PDB file of C-alpha atoms in Angstrom:
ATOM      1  CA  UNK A   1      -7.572 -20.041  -2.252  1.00  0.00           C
ATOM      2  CA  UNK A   2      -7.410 -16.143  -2.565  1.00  0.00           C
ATOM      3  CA  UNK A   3      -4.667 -14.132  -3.995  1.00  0.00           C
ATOM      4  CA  UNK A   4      -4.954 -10.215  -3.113  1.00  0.00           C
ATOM      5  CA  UNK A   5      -2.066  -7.433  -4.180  1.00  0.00           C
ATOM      6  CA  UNK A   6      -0.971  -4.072  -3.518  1.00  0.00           C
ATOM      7  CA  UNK A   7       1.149  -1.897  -4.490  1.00  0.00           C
ATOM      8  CA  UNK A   8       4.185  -0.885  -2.220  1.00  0.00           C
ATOM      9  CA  UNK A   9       6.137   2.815  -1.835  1.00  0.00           C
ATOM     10  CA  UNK A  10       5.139   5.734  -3.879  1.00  0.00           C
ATOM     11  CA  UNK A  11       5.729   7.458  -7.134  1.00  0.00           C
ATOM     12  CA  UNK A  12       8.108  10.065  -8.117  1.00  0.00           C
ATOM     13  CA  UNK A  13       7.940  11.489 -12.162  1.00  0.00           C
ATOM     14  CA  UNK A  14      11.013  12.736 -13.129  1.00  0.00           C
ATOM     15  CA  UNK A  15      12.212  14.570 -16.700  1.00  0.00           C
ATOM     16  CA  UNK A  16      14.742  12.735 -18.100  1.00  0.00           C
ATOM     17  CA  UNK A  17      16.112  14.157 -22.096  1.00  0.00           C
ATOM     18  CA  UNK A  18      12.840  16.056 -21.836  1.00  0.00           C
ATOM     19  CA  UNK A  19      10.411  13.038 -21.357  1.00  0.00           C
ATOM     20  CA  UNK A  20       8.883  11.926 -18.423  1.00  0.00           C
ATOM     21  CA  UNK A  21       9.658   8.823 -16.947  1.00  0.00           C
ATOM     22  CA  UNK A  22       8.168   7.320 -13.899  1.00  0.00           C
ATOM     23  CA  UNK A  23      10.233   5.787 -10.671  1.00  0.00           C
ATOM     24  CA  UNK A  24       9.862   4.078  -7.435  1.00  0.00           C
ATOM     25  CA  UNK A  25      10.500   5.582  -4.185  1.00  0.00           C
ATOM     26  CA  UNK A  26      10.602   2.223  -1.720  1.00  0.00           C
ATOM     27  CA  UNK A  27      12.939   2.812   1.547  1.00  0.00           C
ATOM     28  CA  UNK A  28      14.483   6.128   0.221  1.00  0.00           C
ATOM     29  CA  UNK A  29      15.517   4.952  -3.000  1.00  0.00           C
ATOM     30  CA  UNK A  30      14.184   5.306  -6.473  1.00  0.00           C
ATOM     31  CA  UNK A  31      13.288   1.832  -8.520  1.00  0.00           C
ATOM     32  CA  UNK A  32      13.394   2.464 -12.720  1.00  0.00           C
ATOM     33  CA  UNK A  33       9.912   1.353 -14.326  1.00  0.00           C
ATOM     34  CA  UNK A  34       8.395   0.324 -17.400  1.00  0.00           C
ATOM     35  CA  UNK A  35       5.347   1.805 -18.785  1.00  0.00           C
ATOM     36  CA  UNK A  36       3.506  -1.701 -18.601  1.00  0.00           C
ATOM     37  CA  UNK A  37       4.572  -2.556 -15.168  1.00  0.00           C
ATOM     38  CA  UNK A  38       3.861   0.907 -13.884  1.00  0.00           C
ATOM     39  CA  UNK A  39       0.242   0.598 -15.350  1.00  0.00           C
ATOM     40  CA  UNK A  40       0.022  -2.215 -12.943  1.00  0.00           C
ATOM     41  CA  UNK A  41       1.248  -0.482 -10.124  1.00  0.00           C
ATOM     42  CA  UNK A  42      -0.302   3.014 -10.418  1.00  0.00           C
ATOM     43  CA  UNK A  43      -4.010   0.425 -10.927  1.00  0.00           C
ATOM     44  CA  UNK A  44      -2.666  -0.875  -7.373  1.00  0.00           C
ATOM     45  CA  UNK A  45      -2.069   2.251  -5.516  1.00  0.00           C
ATOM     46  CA  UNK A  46      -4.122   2.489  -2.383  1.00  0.00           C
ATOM     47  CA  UNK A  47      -5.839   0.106  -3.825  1.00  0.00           C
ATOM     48  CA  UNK A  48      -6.481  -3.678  -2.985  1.00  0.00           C
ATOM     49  CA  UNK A  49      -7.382  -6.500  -5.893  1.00  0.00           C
ATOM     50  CA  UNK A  50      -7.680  -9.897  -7.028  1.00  0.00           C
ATOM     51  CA  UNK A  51      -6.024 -11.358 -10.055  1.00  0.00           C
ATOM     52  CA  UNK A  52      -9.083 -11.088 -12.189  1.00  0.00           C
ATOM     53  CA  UNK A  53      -9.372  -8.101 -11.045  1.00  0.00           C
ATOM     54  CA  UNK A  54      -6.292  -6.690 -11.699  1.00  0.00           C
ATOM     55  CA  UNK A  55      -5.838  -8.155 -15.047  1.00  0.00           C
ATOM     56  CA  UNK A  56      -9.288  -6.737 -16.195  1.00  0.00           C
ATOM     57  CA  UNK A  57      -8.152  -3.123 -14.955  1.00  0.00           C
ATOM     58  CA  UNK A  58      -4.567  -3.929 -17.026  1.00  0.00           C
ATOM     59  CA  UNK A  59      -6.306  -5.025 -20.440  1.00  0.00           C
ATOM     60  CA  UNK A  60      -8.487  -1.907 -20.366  1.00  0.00           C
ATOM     61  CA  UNK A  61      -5.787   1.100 -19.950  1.00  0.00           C
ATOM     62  CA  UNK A  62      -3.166  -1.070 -21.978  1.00  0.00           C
ATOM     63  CA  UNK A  63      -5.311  -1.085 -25.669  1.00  0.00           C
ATOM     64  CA  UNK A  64      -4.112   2.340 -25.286  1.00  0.00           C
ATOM     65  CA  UNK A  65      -0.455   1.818 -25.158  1.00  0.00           C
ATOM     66  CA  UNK A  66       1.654   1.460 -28.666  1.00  0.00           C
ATOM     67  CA  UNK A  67       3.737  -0.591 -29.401  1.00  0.00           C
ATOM     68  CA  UNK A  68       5.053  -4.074 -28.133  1.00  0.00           C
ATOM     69  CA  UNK A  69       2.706  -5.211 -24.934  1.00  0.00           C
ATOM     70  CA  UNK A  70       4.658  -7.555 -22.462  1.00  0.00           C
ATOM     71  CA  UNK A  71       2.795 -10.425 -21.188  1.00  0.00           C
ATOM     72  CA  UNK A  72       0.792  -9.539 -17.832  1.00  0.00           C
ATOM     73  CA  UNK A  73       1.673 -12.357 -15.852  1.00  0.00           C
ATOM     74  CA  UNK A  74       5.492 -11.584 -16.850  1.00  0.00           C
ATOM     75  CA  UNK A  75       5.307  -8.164 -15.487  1.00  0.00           C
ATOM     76  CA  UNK A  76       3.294  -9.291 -12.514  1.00  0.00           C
ATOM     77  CA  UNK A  77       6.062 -11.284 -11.673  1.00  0.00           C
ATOM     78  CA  UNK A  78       8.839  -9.271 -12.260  1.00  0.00           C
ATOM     79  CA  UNK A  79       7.191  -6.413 -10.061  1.00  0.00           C
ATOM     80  CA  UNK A  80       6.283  -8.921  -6.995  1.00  0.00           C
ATOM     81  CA  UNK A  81      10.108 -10.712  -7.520  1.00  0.00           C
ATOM     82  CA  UNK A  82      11.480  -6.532  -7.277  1.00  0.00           C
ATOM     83  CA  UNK A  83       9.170  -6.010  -4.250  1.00  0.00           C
ATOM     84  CA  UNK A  84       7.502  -3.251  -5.955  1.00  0.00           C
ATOM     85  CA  UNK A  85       4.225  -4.691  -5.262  1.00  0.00           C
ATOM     86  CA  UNK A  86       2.838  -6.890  -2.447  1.00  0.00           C
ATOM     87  CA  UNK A  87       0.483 -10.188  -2.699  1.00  0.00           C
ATOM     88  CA  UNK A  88      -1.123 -12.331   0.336  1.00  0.00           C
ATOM     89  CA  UNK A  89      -2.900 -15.892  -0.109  1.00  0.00           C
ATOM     90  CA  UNK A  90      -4.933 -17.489   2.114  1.00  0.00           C
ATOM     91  CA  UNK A  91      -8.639 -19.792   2.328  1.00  0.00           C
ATOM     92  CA  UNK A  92     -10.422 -16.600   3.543  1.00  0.00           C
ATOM     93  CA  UNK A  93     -10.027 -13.168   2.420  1.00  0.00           C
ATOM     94  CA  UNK A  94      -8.877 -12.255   6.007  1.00  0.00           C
ATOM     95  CA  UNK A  95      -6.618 -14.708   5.842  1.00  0.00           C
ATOM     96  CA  UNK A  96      -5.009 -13.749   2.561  1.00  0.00           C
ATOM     97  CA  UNK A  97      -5.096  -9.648   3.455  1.00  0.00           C
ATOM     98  CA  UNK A  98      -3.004 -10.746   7.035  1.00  0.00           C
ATOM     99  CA  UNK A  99      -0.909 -12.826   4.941  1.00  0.00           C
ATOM    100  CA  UNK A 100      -0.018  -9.657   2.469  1.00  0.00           C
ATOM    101  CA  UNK A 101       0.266  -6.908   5.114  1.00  0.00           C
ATOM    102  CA  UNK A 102       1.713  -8.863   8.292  1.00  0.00           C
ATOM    103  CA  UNK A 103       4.905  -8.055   6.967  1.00  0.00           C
ATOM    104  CA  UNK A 104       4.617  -4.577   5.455  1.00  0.00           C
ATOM    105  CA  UNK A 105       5.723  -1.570   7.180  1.00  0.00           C
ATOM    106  CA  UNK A 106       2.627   1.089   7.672  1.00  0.00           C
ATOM    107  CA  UNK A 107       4.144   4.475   6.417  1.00  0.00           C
ATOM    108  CA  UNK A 108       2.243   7.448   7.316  1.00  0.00           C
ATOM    109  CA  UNK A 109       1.351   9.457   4.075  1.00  0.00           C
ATOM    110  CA  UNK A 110       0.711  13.374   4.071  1.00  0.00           C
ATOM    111  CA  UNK A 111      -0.592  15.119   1.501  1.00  0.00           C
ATOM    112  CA  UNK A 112      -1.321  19.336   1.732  1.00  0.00           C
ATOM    113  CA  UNK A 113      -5.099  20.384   1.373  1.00  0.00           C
ATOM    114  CA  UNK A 114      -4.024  22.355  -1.779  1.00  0.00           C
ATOM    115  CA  UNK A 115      -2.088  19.469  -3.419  1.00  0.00           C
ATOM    116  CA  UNK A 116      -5.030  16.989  -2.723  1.00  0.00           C
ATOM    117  CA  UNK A 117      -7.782  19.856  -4.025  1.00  0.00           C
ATOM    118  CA  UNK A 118      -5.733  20.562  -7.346  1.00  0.00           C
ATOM    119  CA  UNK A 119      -4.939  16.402  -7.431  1.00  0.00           C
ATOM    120  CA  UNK A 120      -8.808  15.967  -7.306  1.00  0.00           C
ATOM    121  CA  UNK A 121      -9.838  18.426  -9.835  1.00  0.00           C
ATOM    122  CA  UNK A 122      -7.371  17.017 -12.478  1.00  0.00           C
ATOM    123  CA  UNK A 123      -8.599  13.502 -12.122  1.00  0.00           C
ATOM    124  CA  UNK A 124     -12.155  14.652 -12.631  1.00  0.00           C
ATOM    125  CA  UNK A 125     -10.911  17.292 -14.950  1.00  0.00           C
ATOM    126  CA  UNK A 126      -9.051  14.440 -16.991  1.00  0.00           C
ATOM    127  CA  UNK A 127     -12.672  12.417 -16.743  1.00  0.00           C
ATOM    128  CA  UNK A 128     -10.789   9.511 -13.949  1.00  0.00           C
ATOM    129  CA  UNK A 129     -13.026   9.977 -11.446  1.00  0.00           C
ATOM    130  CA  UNK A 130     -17.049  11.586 -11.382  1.00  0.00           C
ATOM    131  CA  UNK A 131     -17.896  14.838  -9.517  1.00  0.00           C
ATOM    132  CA  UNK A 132     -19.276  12.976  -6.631  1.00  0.00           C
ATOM    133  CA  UNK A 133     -16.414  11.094  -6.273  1.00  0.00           C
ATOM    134  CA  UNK A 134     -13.428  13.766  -6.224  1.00  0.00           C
ATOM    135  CA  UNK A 135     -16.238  15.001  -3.273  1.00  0.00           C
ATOM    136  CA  UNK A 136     -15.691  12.322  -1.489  1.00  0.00           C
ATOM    137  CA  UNK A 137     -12.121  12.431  -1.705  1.00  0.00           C
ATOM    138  CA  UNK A 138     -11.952  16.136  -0.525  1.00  0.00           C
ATOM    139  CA  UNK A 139     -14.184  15.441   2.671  1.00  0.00           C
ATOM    140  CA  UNK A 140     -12.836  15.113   5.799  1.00  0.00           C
ATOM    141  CA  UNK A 141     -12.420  11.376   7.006  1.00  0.00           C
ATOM    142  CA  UNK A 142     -13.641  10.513  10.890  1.00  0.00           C
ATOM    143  CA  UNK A 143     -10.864   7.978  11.576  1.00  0.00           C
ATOM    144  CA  UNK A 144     -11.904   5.062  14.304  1.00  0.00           C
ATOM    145  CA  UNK A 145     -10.277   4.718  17.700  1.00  0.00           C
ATOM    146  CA  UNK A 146      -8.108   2.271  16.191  1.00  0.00           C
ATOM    147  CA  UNK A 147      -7.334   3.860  12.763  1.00  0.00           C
ATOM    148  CA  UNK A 148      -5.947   6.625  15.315  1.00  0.00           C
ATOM    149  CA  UNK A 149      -4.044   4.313  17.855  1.00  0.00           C
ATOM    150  CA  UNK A 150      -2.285   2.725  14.268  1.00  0.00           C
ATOM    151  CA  UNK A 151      -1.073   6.243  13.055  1.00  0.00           C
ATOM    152  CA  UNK A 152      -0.031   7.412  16.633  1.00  0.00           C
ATOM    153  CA  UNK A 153       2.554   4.346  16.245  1.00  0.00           C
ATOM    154  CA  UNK A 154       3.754   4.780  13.361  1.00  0.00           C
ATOM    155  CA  UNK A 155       3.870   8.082  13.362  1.00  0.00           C
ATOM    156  CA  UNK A 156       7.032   7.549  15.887  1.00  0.00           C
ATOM    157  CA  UNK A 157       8.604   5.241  13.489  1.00  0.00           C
ATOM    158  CA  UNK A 158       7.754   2.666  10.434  1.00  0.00           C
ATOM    159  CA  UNK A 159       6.183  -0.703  11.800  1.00  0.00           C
ATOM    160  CA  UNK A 160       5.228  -3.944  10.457  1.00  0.00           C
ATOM    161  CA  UNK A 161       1.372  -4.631  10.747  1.00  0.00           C
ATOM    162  CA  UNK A 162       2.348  -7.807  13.117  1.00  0.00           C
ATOM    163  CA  UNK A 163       4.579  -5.338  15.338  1.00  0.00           C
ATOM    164  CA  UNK A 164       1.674  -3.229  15.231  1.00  0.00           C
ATOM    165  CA  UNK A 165      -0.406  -5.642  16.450  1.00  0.00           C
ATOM    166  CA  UNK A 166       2.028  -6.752  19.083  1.00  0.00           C
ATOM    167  CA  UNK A 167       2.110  -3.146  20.395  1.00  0.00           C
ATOM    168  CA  UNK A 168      -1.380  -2.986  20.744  1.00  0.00           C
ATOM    169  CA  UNK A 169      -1.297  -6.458  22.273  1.00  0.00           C
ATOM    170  CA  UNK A 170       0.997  -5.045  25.542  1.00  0.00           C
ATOM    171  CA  UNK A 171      -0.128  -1.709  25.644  1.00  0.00           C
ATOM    172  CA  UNK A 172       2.568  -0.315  23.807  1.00  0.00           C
ATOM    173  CA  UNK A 173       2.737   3.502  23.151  1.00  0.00           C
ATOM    174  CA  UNK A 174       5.969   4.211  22.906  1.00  0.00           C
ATOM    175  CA  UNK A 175       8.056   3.200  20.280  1.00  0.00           C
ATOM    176  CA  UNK A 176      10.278   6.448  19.829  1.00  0.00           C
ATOM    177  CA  UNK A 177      13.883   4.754  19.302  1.00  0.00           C
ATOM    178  CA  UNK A 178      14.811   1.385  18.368  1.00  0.00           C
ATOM    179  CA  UNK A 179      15.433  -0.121  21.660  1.00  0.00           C
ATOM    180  CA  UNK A 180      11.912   0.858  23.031  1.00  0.00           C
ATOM    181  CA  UNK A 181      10.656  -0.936  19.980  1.00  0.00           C
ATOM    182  CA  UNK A 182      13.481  -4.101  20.469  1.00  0.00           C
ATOM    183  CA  UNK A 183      12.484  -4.239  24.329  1.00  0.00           C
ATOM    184  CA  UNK A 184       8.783  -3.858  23.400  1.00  0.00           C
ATOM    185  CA  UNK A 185       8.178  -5.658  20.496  1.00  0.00           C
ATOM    186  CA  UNK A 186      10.847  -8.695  20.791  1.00  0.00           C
ATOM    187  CA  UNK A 187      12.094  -9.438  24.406  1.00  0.00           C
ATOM    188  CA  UNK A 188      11.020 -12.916  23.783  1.00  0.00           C
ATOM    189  CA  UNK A 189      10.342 -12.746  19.989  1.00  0.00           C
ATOM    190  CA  UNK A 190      12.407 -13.209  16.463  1.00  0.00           C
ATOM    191  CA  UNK A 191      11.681 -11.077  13.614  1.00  0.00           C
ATOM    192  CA  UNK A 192      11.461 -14.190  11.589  1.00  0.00           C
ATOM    193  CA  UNK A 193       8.079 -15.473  13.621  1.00  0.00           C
ATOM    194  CA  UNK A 194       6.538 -12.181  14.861  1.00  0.00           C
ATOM    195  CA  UNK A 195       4.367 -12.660  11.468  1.00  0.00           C
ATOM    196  CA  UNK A 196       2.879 -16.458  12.965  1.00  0.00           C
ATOM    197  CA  UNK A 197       2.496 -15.394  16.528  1.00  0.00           C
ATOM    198  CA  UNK A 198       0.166 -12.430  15.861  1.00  0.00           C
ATOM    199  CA  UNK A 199      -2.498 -14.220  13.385  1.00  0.00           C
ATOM    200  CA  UNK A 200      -4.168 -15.435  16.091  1.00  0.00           C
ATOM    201  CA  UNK A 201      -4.038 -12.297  18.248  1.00  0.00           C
ATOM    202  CA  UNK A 202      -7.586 -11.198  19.422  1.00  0.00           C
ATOM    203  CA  UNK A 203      -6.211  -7.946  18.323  1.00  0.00           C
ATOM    204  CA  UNK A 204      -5.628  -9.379  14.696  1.00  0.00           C
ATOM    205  CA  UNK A 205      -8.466  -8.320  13.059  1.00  0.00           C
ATOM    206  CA  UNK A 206      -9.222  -4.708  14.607  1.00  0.00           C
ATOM    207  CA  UNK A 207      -5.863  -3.673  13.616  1.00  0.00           C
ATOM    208  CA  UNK A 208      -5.924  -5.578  10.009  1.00  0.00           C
ATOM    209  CA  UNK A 209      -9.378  -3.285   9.690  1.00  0.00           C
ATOM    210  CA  UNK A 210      -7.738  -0.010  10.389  1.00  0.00           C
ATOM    211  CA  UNK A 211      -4.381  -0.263   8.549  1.00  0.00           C
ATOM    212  CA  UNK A 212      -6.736  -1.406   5.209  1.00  0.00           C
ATOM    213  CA  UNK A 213      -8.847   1.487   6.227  1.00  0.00           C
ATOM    214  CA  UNK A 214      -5.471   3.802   6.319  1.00  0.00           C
ATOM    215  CA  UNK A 215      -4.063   2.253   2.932  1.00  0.00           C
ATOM    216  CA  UNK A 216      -7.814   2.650   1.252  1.00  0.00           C
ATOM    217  CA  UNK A 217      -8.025   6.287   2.014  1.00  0.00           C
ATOM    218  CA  UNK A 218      -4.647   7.555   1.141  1.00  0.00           C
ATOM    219  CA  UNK A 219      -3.514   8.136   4.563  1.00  0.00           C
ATOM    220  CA  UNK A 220      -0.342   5.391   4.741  1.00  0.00           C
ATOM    221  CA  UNK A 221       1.719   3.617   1.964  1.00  0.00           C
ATOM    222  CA  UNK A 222       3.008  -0.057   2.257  1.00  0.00           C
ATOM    223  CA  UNK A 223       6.519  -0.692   1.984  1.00  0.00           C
ATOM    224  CA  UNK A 224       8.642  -4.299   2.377  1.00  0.00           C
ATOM    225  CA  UNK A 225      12.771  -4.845   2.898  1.00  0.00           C
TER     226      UNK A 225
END
């Protein structure tokens, strides 16, 4: 059995009593975090791991934390019970990765050529990433066919990856208001089983490709109800 996570919204930093403290943004609200459990979360941003995996990245940024260290598989919890991050299982990796996206809204995720230059330079300035990587992160991406189809949907308005898949399914390119999506998505569909129907779409896979693709390279964020 695999386990994979992610991590779901995005970050804002705030000054609060002159010190920064770090927050949350899921569905246009702001979540309070720890230091610990926000180590966990930045580690999973854009980003998709195992437990071992996870853990190992945890133990090696936390020996540089003072102070009391909460257990990690407390805070793992606690974050996945808030919905601040999201975890699939399954026999097969593809299995597991459907199982933690198929109910995640795709977000499309801007970011300014300026912001993402001066972003890059810090990190390598700061020693996070190598010269050759905070390249790669300024080049220009060729998205895929698909990659393109997924951000012309949601684009229009936040989807689930199985409604995405359903949309691709039918043909669907239009899914402007709420009832084009409803008459779409679900004439003859619940919310509840959308998830189960789509796993064995021959569409499945392209479209779990792209939206990983998307999260990998900074271009959507995950978010869950």
């Amino acid at each position: 059995m695999m386990t994979f996570y992610a991590a779901i919204g995005t970050y804002r930093i705030r000054t609060e009593n002159g010190h920064k403290v770090p927050y949350i943004q899921k569905l246009g609200k702001l979540y309070p975090i720890s230091i610990p459990e926000f180590v966990i979360w930045s580690t999973l941003l854009w980003e998709v791991m195992t437990y071992d995996e996870l853990k190992k990245h945890y133990d090696e940024q936390i020996r540089e934390l003072k102070g009391n260290r909460p257990s990690f598989d407390e805070l793992l919890s606690m974050l996945a019970k808030r919905k601040l991050i999201v975890k699939g299982m399954g026999y097969t990796g593809v299995d597991a990765l459907y199982n933690m996206l198929s109910d995640a809204f795709v977000i499309p995720f801007h970011i300014s050529g300026g912001r993402k230059l001066w972003s890059a330079l810090k990190l390598w300035h700061n020693g996070k990433i190598s010269a050759h990587q905070a390249c790669k992160i300024l080049k220009t991406r060729v998205s895929t066919k698909m990659e393109d189809r997924v951000m012309r949907l949601v684009e229009q308005t936040p989807l689930s990856t199985a409604e995405i898949i359903r949309c691709v399914e039918r043909g669907i390119e239009d899914v402007s208001t709420a009832d084009k999506v409803i008459a779409g998505v679900y004439p003859d569909s619940a919310q509840a089983t959308i998830a189960n129907e789509e796993f064995m779409s021959e569409y499945s896979n392209d479209v779990l490709e792209a939206i990983s693709n998307l999260y990998l390279n900074h271009e959507v964020v995950l978010e869950v109800v």
